[in-house]
PDB file of N, CA and C in Angstrom:
ATOM      1  N   MET J   1       0.895  -0.738   0.082  1.00 45.00           N
ATOM      2  CA  MET J   1      -0.264  -0.202  -0.385  1.00 45.00           C
ATOM      3  C   MET J   1       1.153   1.190   0.311  1.00 45.00           C
ATOM      4  N   ASN J   2       0.746   2.097  -1.118  1.00 46.00           N
ATOM      5  CA  ASN J   2       1.178   3.504  -1.260  1.00 46.00           C
ATOM      6  C   ASN J   2       0.964   4.245   0.248  1.00 46.00           C
ATOM      7  N   LYS J   3       1.365   5.000   0.170  1.00 47.00           N
ATOM      8  CA  LYS J   3       1.692   6.423   1.355  1.00 47.00           C
ATOM      9  C   LYS J   3       0.331   7.539   1.673  1.00 47.00           C
ATOM     10  N   HIS J   4       0.234   7.532   0.247  1.00 41.00           N
ATOM     11  CA  HIS J   4      -0.787   8.041  -0.326  1.00 41.00           C
ATOM     12  C   HIS J   4      -2.025   7.573   0.203  1.00 41.00           C
ATOM     13  N   ASP J   5      -1.967   6.276  -0.367  1.00 52.00           N
ATOM     14  CA  ASP J   5      -3.418   5.165  -0.057  1.00 52.00           C
ATOM     15  C   ASP J   5      -3.403   5.253   2.121  1.00 52.00           C
ATOM     16  N   VAL J   6      -2.807   5.343   2.962  1.00 49.00           N
ATOM     17  CA  VAL J   6      -2.542   5.465   4.132  1.00 49.00           C
ATOM     18  C   VAL J   6      -3.972   6.955   4.682  1.00 49.00           C
ATOM     19  N   LYS J   7      -3.196   7.863   4.434  1.00 46.00           N
ATOM     20  CA  LYS J   7      -4.528   9.107   4.695  1.00 46.00           C
ATOM     21  C   LYS J   7      -6.296   8.314   5.027  1.00 46.00           C
ATOM     22  N   VAL J   8      -6.495   7.984   3.216  1.00 49.00           N
ATOM     23  CA  VAL J   8      -7.736   7.143   3.118  1.00 49.00           C
ATOM     24  C   VAL J   8      -8.323   6.200   4.585  1.00 49.00           C
ATOM     25  N   LYS J   9      -7.325   5.609   4.316  1.00 63.00           N
ATOM     26  CA  LYS J   9      -8.229   4.314   4.801  1.00 63.00           C
ATOM     27  C   LYS J   9      -8.084   4.126   6.823  1.00 63.00           C
ATOM     28  N   VAL J  10      -6.878   5.466   7.618  1.00 75.00           N
ATOM     29  CA  VAL J  10      -6.622   5.579   8.693  1.00 75.00           C
ATOM     30  C   VAL J  10      -6.884   6.262   9.519  1.00 75.00           C
ATOM     31  N   LYS J  11      -8.030   6.745   9.857  1.00 75.00           N
ATOM     32  CA  LYS J  11      -8.678   7.930   9.974  1.00 75.00           C
ATOM     33  C   LYS J  11      -7.790   8.691  11.569  1.00 75.00           C
ATOM     34  N   PRO J  12      -6.952  10.045  11.742  1.00 74.00           N
ATOM     35  CA  PRO J  12      -6.187   9.876  11.971  1.00 74.00           C
ATOM     36  C   PRO J  12      -7.345  10.431  13.599  1.00 74.00           C
ATOM     37  N   ASN J  13      -5.876  10.390  14.745  1.00 70.00           N
ATOM     38  CA  ASN J  13      -6.985  10.001  15.823  1.00 70.00           C
ATOM     39  C   ASN J  13      -8.059  11.300  16.543  1.00 70.00           C
ATOM     40  N   SER J  14      -8.716  12.052  15.800  1.00 67.00           N
ATOM     41  CA  SER J  14      -8.873  13.455  16.698  1.00 67.00           C
ATOM     42  C   SER J  14     -10.180  13.446  17.011  1.00 67.00           C
ATOM     43  N   GLN J  15     -10.147  12.273  17.779  1.00 71.00           N
ATOM     44  CA  GLN J  15     -10.889  12.709  19.029  1.00 71.00           C
ATOM     45  C   GLN J  15      -9.892  12.052  19.902  1.00 71.00           C
ATOM     46  N   ASN J  16      -8.834  12.218  19.675  1.00 82.00           N
ATOM     47  CA  ASN J  16      -7.435  12.400  21.383  1.00 82.00           C
ATOM     48  C   ASN J  16      -7.228  11.438  21.498  1.00 82.00           C
ATOM     49  N   LEU J  17      -7.670   9.815  21.181  1.00 90.00           N
ATOM     50  CA  LEU J  17      -8.313   9.112  22.281  1.00 90.00           C
ATOM     51  C   LEU J  17      -6.326   7.978  22.318  1.00 90.00           C
ATOM     52  N   PRO J  18      -6.349   8.126  23.669  1.00 93.00           N
ATOM     53  CA  PRO J  18      -5.348   6.487  23.891  1.00 93.00           C
ATOM     54  C   PRO J  18      -5.972   5.748  22.843  1.00 93.00           C
ATOM     55  N   PHE J  19      -4.811   4.237  22.671  1.00 94.00           N
ATOM     56  CA  PHE J  19      -4.748   3.814  21.435  1.00 94.00           C
ATOM     57  C   PHE J  19      -5.894   3.167  21.668  1.00 94.00           C
ATOM     58  N   LYS J  20      -5.703   2.252  23.292  1.00 94.00           N
ATOM     59  CA  LYS J  20      -6.624   1.501  23.410  1.00 94.00           C
ATOM     60  C   LYS J  20      -8.356   1.709  23.199  1.00 94.00           C
ATOM     61  N   GLU J  21      -8.262   3.107  23.693  1.00 93.00           N
ATOM     62  CA  GLU J  21      -9.428   3.063  23.472  1.00 93.00           C
ATOM     63  C   GLU J  21      -9.764   3.690  21.836  1.00 93.00           C
ATOM     64  N   TYR J  22      -9.130   4.340  20.610  1.00 93.00           N
ATOM     65  CA  TYR J  22      -8.887   4.528  19.302  1.00 93.00           C
ATOM     66  C   TYR J  22      -8.728   2.743  18.706  1.00 93.00           C
ATOM     67  N   TYR J  23      -8.223   1.915  19.362  1.00 94.00           N
ATOM     68  CA  TYR J  23      -8.842   0.867  18.606  1.00 94.00           C
ATOM     69  C   TYR J  23     -10.144   0.027  18.975  1.00 94.00           C
ATOM     70  N   GLU J  24     -10.314   0.178  19.764  1.00 93.00           N
ATOM     71  CA  GLU J  24     -12.150  -0.009  20.923  1.00 93.00           C
ATOM     72  C   GLU J  24     -12.805   0.796  19.759  1.00 93.00           C
ATOM     73  N   ALA J  25     -12.331   2.294  19.640  1.00 91.00           N
ATOM     74  CA  ALA J  25     -13.567   2.574  18.794  1.00 91.00           C
ATOM     75  C   ALA J  25     -13.546   1.928  17.556  1.00 91.00           C
ATOM     76  N   LEU J  26     -12.947   1.500  16.727  1.00 91.00           N
ATOM     77  CA  LEU J  26     -12.342   0.438  15.102  1.00 91.00           C
ATOM     78  C   LEU J  26     -13.049  -0.360  15.423  1.00 91.00           C
ATOM     79  N   LYS J  27     -13.319  -0.847  16.152  1.00 89.00           N
ATOM     80  CA  LYS J  27     -13.759  -2.559  16.397  1.00 89.00           C
ATOM     81  C   LYS J  27     -15.456  -2.034  16.307  1.00 89.00           C
ATOM     82  N   ALA J  28     -16.159  -1.409  17.029  1.00 88.00           N
ATOM     83  CA  ALA J  28     -17.298  -0.818  16.751  1.00 88.00           C
ATOM     84  C   ALA J  28     -17.827   0.133  15.393  1.00 88.00           C
ATOM     85  N   GLU J  29     -17.205   0.396  14.332  1.00 86.00           N
ATOM     86  CA  GLU J  29     -17.140   0.394  13.574  1.00 86.00           C
ATOM     87  C   GLU J  29     -17.816  -0.402  12.742  1.00 86.00           C
ATOM     88  N   THR J  30     -18.272  -0.200  11.796  1.00 80.00           N
ATOM     89  CA  THR J  30     -18.433  -1.529  10.737  1.00 80.00           C
ATOM     90  C   THR J  30     -17.973  -0.728   9.176  1.00 80.00           C
ATOM     91  N   LYS J  31     -18.092  -1.761   8.161  1.00 77.00           N
ATOM     92  CA  LYS J  31     -18.109  -1.323   6.859  1.00 77.00           C
ATOM     93  C   LYS J  31     -18.903  -0.934   6.500  1.00 77.00           C
ATOM     94  N   GLU J  32     -18.264   0.035   5.353  1.00 73.00           N
ATOM     95  CA  GLU J  32     -18.542   1.003   4.972  1.00 73.00           C
ATOM     96  C   GLU J  32     -19.274   0.816   3.489  1.00 73.00           C
ATOM     97  N   ASP J  33     -18.784  -0.580   3.055  1.00 75.00           N
ATOM     98  CA  ASP J  33     -19.312  -1.263   2.027  1.00 75.00           C
ATOM     99  C   ASP J  33     -19.414  -2.444   2.334  1.00 75.00           C
ATOM    100  N   GLU J  34     -20.503  -3.161   1.975  1.00 79.00           N
ATOM    101  CA  GLU J  34     -21.072  -4.237   2.236  1.00 79.00           C
ATOM    102  C   GLU J  34     -20.608  -5.564   2.091  1.00 79.00           C
ATOM    103  N   ASN J  35     -19.220  -4.806  -0.129  1.00 81.00           N
ATOM    104  CA  ASN J  35     -18.780  -5.650  -0.784  1.00 81.00           C
ATOM    105  C   ASN J  35     -17.224  -5.769  -0.227  1.00 81.00           C
ATOM    106  N   SER J  36     -17.362  -5.089   1.054  1.00 79.00           N
ATOM    107  CA  SER J  36     -15.562  -5.603   1.378  1.00 79.00           C
ATOM    108  C   SER J  36     -15.004  -6.051   1.889  1.00 79.00           C
ATOM    109  N   PRO J  37     -14.164  -6.638   1.605  1.00 85.00           N
ATOM    110  CA  PRO J  37     -13.775  -8.169   2.881  1.00 85.00           C
ATOM    111  C   PRO J  37     -13.360  -7.158   3.599  1.00 85.00           C
ATOM    112  N   THR J  38     -12.890  -6.656   4.423  1.00 85.00           N
ATOM    113  CA  THR J  38     -11.929  -5.762   5.441  1.00 85.00           C
ATOM    114  C   THR J  38     -13.275  -4.869   6.862  1.00 85.00           C
ATOM    115  N   THR J  39     -12.399  -4.652   8.222  1.00 88.00           N
ATOM    116  CA  THR J  39     -13.476  -4.127   8.366  1.00 88.00           C
ATOM    117  C   THR J  39     -12.620  -2.877   8.373  1.00 88.00           C
ATOM    118  N   PRO J  40     -13.106  -1.444   9.415  1.00 89.00           N
ATOM    119  CA  PRO J  40     -11.852  -0.305   9.379  1.00 89.00           C
ATOM    120  C   PRO J  40     -10.507  -0.908  10.325  1.00 89.00           C
ATOM    121  N   LEU J  41     -11.573  -1.927  11.291  1.00 92.00           N
ATOM    122  CA  LEU J  41      -9.644  -2.771  12.302  1.00 92.00           C
ATOM    123  C   LEU J  41      -9.160  -3.381  11.421  1.00 92.00           C
ATOM    124  N   ASP J  42      -9.576  -4.838  10.115  1.00 92.00           N
ATOM    125  CA  ASP J  42      -8.477  -4.561  10.010  1.00 92.00           C
ATOM    126  C   ASP J  42      -7.582  -3.967   8.763  1.00 92.00           C
ATOM    127  N   ASP J  43      -8.942  -3.238   8.347  1.00 91.00           N
ATOM    128  CA  ASP J  43      -7.208  -2.077   7.247  1.00 91.00           C
ATOM    129  C   ASP J  43      -6.381  -0.896   8.461  1.00 91.00           C
ATOM    130  N   PHE J  44      -7.127  -0.398   9.323  1.00 94.00           N
ATOM    131  CA  PHE J  44      -6.201  -0.052  10.669  1.00 94.00           C
ATOM    132  C   PHE J  44      -4.744  -0.675  10.845  1.00 94.00           C
ATOM    133  N   LEU J  45      -5.266  -2.588  11.044  1.00 95.00           N
ATOM    134  CA  LEU J  45      -4.268  -2.956  11.381  1.00 95.00           C
ATOM    135  C   LEU J  45      -2.878  -4.037  10.536  1.00 95.00           C
ATOM    136  N   ILE J  46      -4.124  -3.814   9.350  1.00 94.00           N
ATOM    137  CA  ILE J  46      -2.706  -3.986   8.127  1.00 94.00           C
ATOM    138  C   ILE J  46      -1.362  -2.871   8.234  1.00 94.00           C
ATOM    139  N   ILE J  47      -3.440  -2.087   7.668  1.00 95.00           N
ATOM    140  CA  ILE J  47      -1.713  -0.477   7.255  1.00 95.00           C
ATOM    141  C   ILE J  47      -0.672  -0.352   8.874  1.00 95.00           C
ATOM    142  N   ALA J  48      -1.171  -0.560  10.177  1.00 95.00           N
ATOM    143  CA  ALA J  48      -0.318  -0.562  10.973  1.00 95.00           C
ATOM    144  C   ALA J  48       1.237  -1.170  11.331  1.00 95.00           C
ATOM    145  N   ALA J  49       0.892  -2.072  10.929  1.00 96.00           N
ATOM    146  CA  ALA J  49       1.588  -3.182  10.589  1.00 96.00           C
ATOM    147  C   ALA J  49       2.661  -2.556   9.841  1.00 96.00           C
ATOM    148  N   GLY J  50       2.455  -2.425   8.649  1.00 94.00           N
ATOM    149  CA  GLY J  50       3.210  -2.287   7.826  1.00 94.00           C
ATOM    150  C   GLY J  50       3.955  -0.879   8.297  1.00 94.00           C
ATOM    151  N   GLU J  51       2.901  -0.113   9.142  1.00 94.00           N
ATOM    152  CA  GLU J  51       4.514   1.578   9.222  1.00 94.00           C
ATOM    153  C   GLU J  51       5.261   1.419  10.941  1.00 94.00           C
ATOM    154  N   THR J  52       4.270   0.140  11.346  1.00 95.00           N
ATOM    155  CA  THR J  52       5.015  -0.484  12.661  1.00 95.00           C
ATOM    156  C   THR J  52       6.646  -1.183  11.718  1.00 95.00           C
ATOM    157  N   GLY J  53       6.482  -2.116  11.154  1.00 95.00           N
ATOM    158  CA  GLY J  53       7.117  -3.174  10.844  1.00 95.00           C
ATOM    159  C   GLY J  53       6.421  -4.681  11.691  1.00 95.00           C
ATOM    160  N   LYS J  54       5.318  -4.758  12.387  1.00 96.00           N
ATOM    161  CA  LYS J  54       5.359  -5.233  13.660  1.00 96.00           C
ATOM    162  C   LYS J  54       3.904  -6.331  12.735  1.00 96.00           C
ATOM    163  N   HIS J  55       3.630  -7.321  13.231  1.00 97.00           N
ATOM    164  CA  HIS J  55       2.290  -8.008  12.523  1.00 97.00           C
ATOM    165  C   HIS J  55       1.261  -7.664  13.016  1.00 97.00           C
ATOM    166  N   PRO J  56      -0.084  -7.570  12.378  1.00 96.00           N
ATOM    167  CA  PRO J  56      -1.344  -7.420  13.115  1.00 96.00           C
ATOM    168  C   PRO J  56      -1.448  -7.827  14.578  1.00 96.00           C
ATOM    169  N   GLY J  57      -1.369  -9.468  15.097  1.00 96.00           N
ATOM    170  CA  GLY J  57      -1.279  -9.568  15.814  1.00 96.00           C
ATOM    171  C   GLY J  57      -1.134  -8.367  17.030  1.00 96.00           C
ATOM    172  N   THR J  58       0.096  -8.160  16.984  1.00 97.00           N
ATOM    173  CA  THR J  58       1.326  -7.750  17.995  1.00 97.00           C
ATOM    174  C   THR J  58       0.859  -6.115  18.233  1.00 97.00           C
ATOM    175  N   ILE J  59       0.439  -5.169  16.545  1.00 97.00           N
ATOM    176  CA  ILE J  59      -1.185  -4.332  16.921  1.00 97.00           C
ATOM    177  C   ILE J  59      -2.190  -4.617  18.070  1.00 97.00           C
ATOM    178  N   ARG J  60      -2.453  -5.694  18.044  1.00 96.00           N
ATOM    179  CA  ARG J  60      -3.245  -5.937  18.736  1.00 96.00           C
ATOM    180  C   ARG J  60      -3.388  -6.316  20.106  1.00 96.00           C
ATOM    181  N   ARG J  61      -2.023  -6.690  20.144  1.00 97.00           N
ATOM    182  CA  ARG J  61      -1.538  -6.763  21.722  1.00 97.00           C
ATOM    183  C   ARG J  61      -1.357  -6.105  22.353  1.00 97.00           C
ATOM    184  N   TRP J  62      -0.494  -4.628  21.446  1.00 96.00           N
ATOM    185  CA  TRP J  62      -0.653  -3.595  22.154  1.00 96.00           C
ATOM    186  C   TRP J  62      -2.368  -3.153  22.595  1.00 96.00           C
ATOM    187  N   ALA J  63      -2.760  -3.299  21.737  1.00 95.00           N
ATOM    188  CA  ALA J  63      -4.010  -2.565  23.105  1.00 95.00           C
ATOM    189  C   ALA J  63      -5.085  -2.752  23.291  1.00 95.00           C
ATOM    190  N   TYR J  64      -4.166  -4.570  23.424  1.00 94.00           N
ATOM    191  CA  TYR J  64      -4.896  -4.662  25.041  1.00 94.00           C
ATOM    192  C   TYR J  64      -4.433  -5.044  26.664  1.00 94.00           C
ATOM    193  N   GLY J  65      -3.105  -4.035  26.184  1.00 92.00           N
ATOM    194  CA  GLY J  65      -1.930  -4.642  27.031  1.00 92.00           C
ATOM    195  C   GLY J  65      -0.877  -5.239  27.121  1.00 92.00           C
ATOM    196  N   THR J  66      -1.256  -6.867  26.885  1.00 95.00           N
ATOM    197  CA  THR J  66      -0.641  -7.147  27.123  1.00 95.00           C
ATOM    198  C   THR J  66       1.423  -7.628  26.407  1.00 95.00           C
ATOM    199  N   VAL J  67       1.983  -6.386  25.551  1.00 94.00           N
ATOM    200  CA  VAL J  67       2.411  -6.199  24.989  1.00 94.00           C
ATOM    201  C   VAL J  67       2.569  -4.231  25.231  1.00 94.00           C
ATOM    202  N   LYS J  68       4.405  -4.350  25.561  1.00 94.00           N
ATOM    203  CA  LYS J  68       4.471  -2.467  25.079  1.00 94.00           C
ATOM    204  C   LYS J  68       4.710  -2.727  24.167  1.00 94.00           C
ATOM    205  N   PRO J  69       4.570  -1.289  23.187  1.00 96.00           N
ATOM    206  CA  PRO J  69       5.724  -1.311  21.861  1.00 96.00           C
ATOM    207  C   PRO J  69       6.698  -0.530  22.357  1.00 96.00           C
ATOM    208  N   LYS J  70       7.190  -0.462  21.765  1.00 96.00           N
ATOM    209  CA  LYS J  70       9.260   0.238  21.617  1.00 96.00           C
ATOM    210  C   LYS J  70       9.102   2.033  21.506  1.00 96.00           C
ATOM    211  N   LYS J  71      10.246   2.273  22.039  1.00 96.00           N
ATOM    212  CA  LYS J  71       9.717   3.507  21.850  1.00 96.00           C
ATOM    213  C   LYS J  71       9.215   4.765  19.885  1.00 96.00           C
ATOM    214  N   LEU J  72      10.327   4.017  19.335  1.00 96.00           N
ATOM    215  CA  LEU J  72       9.908   4.610  17.753  1.00 96.00           C
ATOM    216  C   LEU J  72       8.688   3.308  17.518  1.00 96.00           C
ATOM    217  N   GLU J  73       8.329   1.738  18.238  1.00 96.00           N
ATOM    218  CA  GLU J  73       6.882   2.125  17.386  1.00 96.00           C
ATOM    219  C   GLU J  73       5.758   3.116  17.970  1.00 96.00           C
ATOM    220  N   LYS J  74       6.170   3.118  19.435  1.00 96.00           N
ATOM    221  CA  LYS J  74       5.133   4.297  19.479  1.00 96.00           C
ATOM    222  C   LYS J  74       5.244   6.021  18.241  1.00 96.00           C
ATOM    223  N   LYS J  75       6.516   6.404  18.425  1.00 96.00           N
ATOM    224  CA  LYS J  75       6.508   7.446  17.181  1.00 96.00           C
ATOM    225  C   LYS J  75       6.174   6.541  15.659  1.00 96.00           C
ATOM    226  N   ALA J  76       6.345   5.618  15.609  1.00 95.00           N
ATOM    227  CA  ALA J  76       4.994   5.512  14.579  1.00 95.00           C
ATOM    228  C   ALA J  76       4.083   5.360  14.076  1.00 95.00           C
ATOM    229  N   MET J  77       3.294   4.862  15.165  1.00 95.00           N
ATOM    230  CA  MET J  77       2.122   4.851  15.778  1.00 95.00           C
ATOM    231  C   MET J  77       1.073   6.899  15.093  1.00 95.00           C
ATOM    232  N   ALA J  78       1.817   7.270  16.330  1.00 94.00           N
ATOM    233  CA  ALA J  78       1.833   8.750  16.617  1.00 94.00           C
ATOM    234  C   ALA J  78       1.635   9.359  15.608  1.00 94.00           C
ATOM    235  N   GLU J  79       2.666   9.242  14.954  1.00 94.00           N
ATOM    236  CA  GLU J  79       3.177  10.280  13.164  1.00 94.00           C
ATOM    237  C   GLU J  79       1.578   9.569  11.822  1.00 94.00           C
ATOM    238  N   LEU J  80       1.692   8.265  11.974  1.00 93.00           N
ATOM    239  CA  LEU J  80       0.120   7.557  11.446  1.00 93.00           C
ATOM    240  C   LEU J  80      -0.909   8.301  12.340  1.00 93.00           C
ATOM    241  N   LEU J  81      -1.312   7.824  13.068  1.00 93.00           N
ATOM    242  CA  LEU J  81      -2.986   8.718  13.906  1.00 93.00           C
ATOM    243  C   LEU J  81      -2.530  10.015  14.476  1.00 93.00           C
ATOM    244  N   ALA J  82      -1.701  11.457  13.523  1.00 91.00           N
ATOM    245  CA  ALA J  82      -1.433  12.338  13.584  1.00 91.00           C
ATOM    246  C   ALA J  82      -2.118  12.711  15.268  1.00 91.00           C
ATOM    247  N   CYS J  83      -0.895  12.221  16.076  1.00 92.00           N
ATOM    248  CA  CYS J  83      -1.308  12.677  18.057  1.00 92.00           C
ATOM    249  C   CYS J  83      -0.241  12.875  18.186  1.00 92.00           C
ATOM    250  N   ASP J  84      -0.309  12.919  19.609  1.00 93.00           N
ATOM    251  CA  ASP J  84       0.849  12.524  20.624  1.00 93.00           C
ATOM    252  C   ASP J  84       1.504  12.192  20.629  1.00 93.00           C
ATOM    253  N   VAL J  85       2.408  11.118  21.447  1.00 94.00           N
ATOM    254  CA  VAL J  85       2.999   9.535  21.625  1.00 94.00           C
ATOM    255  C   VAL J  85       2.018  10.109  22.651  1.00 94.00           C
ATOM    256  N   GLU J  86       2.297  11.080  23.775  1.00 94.00           N
ATOM    257  CA  GLU J  86       2.265  10.822  24.609  1.00 94.00           C
ATOM    258  C   GLU J  86       0.509  10.977  25.186  1.00 94.00           C
ATOM    259  N   LEU J  87       0.230  10.813  24.796  1.00 93.00           N
ATOM    260  CA  LEU J  87      -1.462  11.383  24.244  1.00 93.00           C
ATOM    261  C   LEU J  87      -1.720  10.046  23.759  1.00 93.00           C
ATOM    262  N   LEU J  88      -1.424   9.411  22.358  1.00 93.00           N
ATOM    263  CA  LEU J  88      -1.774   7.525  22.593  1.00 93.00           C
ATOM    264  C   LEU J  88      -1.698   7.021  23.493  1.00 93.00           C
ATOM    265  N   PHE J  89      -0.430   6.974  24.164  1.00 93.00           N
ATOM    266  CA  PHE J  89       0.521   5.496  24.806  1.00 93.00           C
ATOM    267  C   PHE J  89       0.919   6.383  26.411  1.00 93.00           C
ATOM    268  N   PRO J  90       0.032   6.657  26.986  1.00 90.00           N
ATOM    269  CA  PRO J  90       0.567   7.533  28.477  1.00 90.00           C
ATOM    270  C   PRO J  90       0.678   6.483  29.332  1.00 90.00           C
ATOM    271  N   THR J  91       1.755   7.127  30.026  1.00 84.00           N
ATOM    272  CA  THR J  91       2.757   6.619  30.993  1.00 84.00           C
ATOM    273  C   THR J  91       2.191   6.774  32.325  1.00 84.00           C
ATOM    274  N   LEU J  92       1.762   5.329  33.032  1.00 70.00           N
ATOM    275  CA  LEU J  92       0.855   5.545  34.456  1.00 70.00           C
ATOM    276  C   LEU J  92       1.521   5.526  35.300  1.00 70.00           C
ATOM    277  N   SER J  93       1.644   6.552  36.067  1.00 53.00           N
ATOM    278  CA  SER J  93       2.057   6.764  37.091  1.00 53.00           C
ATOM    279  C   SER J  93       2.121   6.510  38.871  1.00 53.00           C
TER     280      SER J  93
END
């Protein structure tokens, strides 16, 4: 997938949600076209995996909190979703 296609498929984190909440919001979305073989969440996982060099299952694990992304992976996700790293992946104090 080309870079210019990414912006069409991935909605920026306009609601400024942490990654887990953004992921859950995508899960709730339905297909735009009934003939489409993928959901918005499927599209996002494929694109995010390509941007970070990780498997889509790893992206899921980040959302569920079973695995934490590394600094460069967080930065790549923040750039993809057009938001701050600290907002997307808040640190617990």
